[in-house]
CSV table of C-alpha atoms in Angstrom, one decimal:
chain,number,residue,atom,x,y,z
A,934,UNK,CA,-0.6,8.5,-4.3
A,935,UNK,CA,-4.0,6.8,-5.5
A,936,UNK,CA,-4.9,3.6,-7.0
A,937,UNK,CA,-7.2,4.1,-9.6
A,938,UNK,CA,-9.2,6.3,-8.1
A,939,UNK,CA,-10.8,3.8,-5.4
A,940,UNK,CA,-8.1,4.1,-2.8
A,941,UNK,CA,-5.5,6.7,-1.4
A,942,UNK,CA,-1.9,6.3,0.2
A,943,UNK,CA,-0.3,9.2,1.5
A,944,UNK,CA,3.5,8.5,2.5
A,945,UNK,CA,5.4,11.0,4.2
A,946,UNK,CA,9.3,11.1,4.7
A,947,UNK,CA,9.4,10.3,8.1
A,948,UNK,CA,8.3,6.7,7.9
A,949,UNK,CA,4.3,7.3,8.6
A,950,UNK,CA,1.4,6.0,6.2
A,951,UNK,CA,-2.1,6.5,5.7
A,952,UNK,CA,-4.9,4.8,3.8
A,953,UNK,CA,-7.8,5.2,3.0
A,954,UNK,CA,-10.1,3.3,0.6
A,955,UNK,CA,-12.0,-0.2,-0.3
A,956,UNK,CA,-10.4,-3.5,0.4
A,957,UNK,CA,-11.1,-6.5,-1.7
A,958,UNK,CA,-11.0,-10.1,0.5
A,959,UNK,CA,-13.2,-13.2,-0.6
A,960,UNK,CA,-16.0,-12.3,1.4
A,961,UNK,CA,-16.4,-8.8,-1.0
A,962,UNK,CA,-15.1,-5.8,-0.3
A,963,UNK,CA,-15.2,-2.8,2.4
A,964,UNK,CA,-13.9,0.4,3.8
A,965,UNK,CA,-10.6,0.6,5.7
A,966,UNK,CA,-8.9,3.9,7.0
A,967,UNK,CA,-5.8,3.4,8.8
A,968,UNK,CA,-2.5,4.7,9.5
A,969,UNK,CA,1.5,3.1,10.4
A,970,UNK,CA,4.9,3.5,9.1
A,971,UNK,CA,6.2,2.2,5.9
A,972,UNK,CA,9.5,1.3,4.7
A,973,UNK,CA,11.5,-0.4,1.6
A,974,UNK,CA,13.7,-3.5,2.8
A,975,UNK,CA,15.5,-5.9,0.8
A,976,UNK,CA,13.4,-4.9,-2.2
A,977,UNK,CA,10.3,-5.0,-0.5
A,978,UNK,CA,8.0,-2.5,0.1
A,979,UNK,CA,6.6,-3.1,3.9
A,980,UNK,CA,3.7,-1.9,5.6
A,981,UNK,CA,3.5,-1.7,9.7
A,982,UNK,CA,-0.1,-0.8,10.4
A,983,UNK,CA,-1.0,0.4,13.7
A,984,UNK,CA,-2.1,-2.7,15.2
A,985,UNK,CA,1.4,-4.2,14.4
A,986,UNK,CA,0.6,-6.2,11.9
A,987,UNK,CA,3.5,-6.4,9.2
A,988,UNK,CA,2.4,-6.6,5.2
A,989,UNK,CA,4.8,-7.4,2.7
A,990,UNK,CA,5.0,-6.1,-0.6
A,991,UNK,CA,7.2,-7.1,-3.9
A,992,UNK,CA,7.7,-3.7,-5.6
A,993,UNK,CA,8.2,-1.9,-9.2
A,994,UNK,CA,8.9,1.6,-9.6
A,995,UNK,CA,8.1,3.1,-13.2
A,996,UNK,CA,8.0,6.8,-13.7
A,997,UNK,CA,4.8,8.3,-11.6
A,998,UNK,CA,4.0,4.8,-10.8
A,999,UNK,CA,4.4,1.9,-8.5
A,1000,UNK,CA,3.0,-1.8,-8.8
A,1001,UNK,CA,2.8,-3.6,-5.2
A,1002,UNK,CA,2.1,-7.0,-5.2
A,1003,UNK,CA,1.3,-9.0,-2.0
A,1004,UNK,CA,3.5,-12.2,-0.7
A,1005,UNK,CA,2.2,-15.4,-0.5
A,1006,UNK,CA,-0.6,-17.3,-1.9
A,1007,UNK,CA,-3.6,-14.6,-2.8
A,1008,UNK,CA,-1.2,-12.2,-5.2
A,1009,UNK,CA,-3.2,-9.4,-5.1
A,1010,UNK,CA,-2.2,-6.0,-7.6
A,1011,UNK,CA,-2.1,-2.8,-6.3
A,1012,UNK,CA,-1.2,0.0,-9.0
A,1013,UNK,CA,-0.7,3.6,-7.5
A,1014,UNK,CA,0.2,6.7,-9.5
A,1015,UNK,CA,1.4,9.9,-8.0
A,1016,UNK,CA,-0.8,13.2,-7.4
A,1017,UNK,CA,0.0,15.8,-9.4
């Protein structure tokens, strides 16, 4: 799955994750690669990354696509669309 061409999310059935791509903070953006499991929980989408760190995601599923937003105060939007 991509997100508009700037970042990449592969999921696999068994629960593992990887990512690679550009990260925005407040400080500007940079490169991340990393890997963890994933899973969908009370209708959350959640993110364990490998240094344990848990991100929580509010989800909608549309067709090919599938709009994560983060919890908490920042909101940030992530739009991914499947590979064809």
């Amino acid at each position: 799955v991509k997100e508009d061409g700037k970042s990449k999310y592969t999921f696999q059935a068994d629960g593992k994750y990887t990512f690679e791509g550009t990260v925005q903070s407040p400080g500007g953006s940079f490169p991340v690669k990393e890997s963890g499991e994933w899973a969908v929980k009370d209708g959350e989408m959640r993110f364990r990354r490998s240094d344990k760190a848990v991100l929580a995601y509010t989800m909608e599923l549309s067709g090919d696509s599938l709009k994560l937003v983060t919890k908490g105060s920042l909101k940030n939007e992530t739009r991914l669309r499947r590979e064809k």
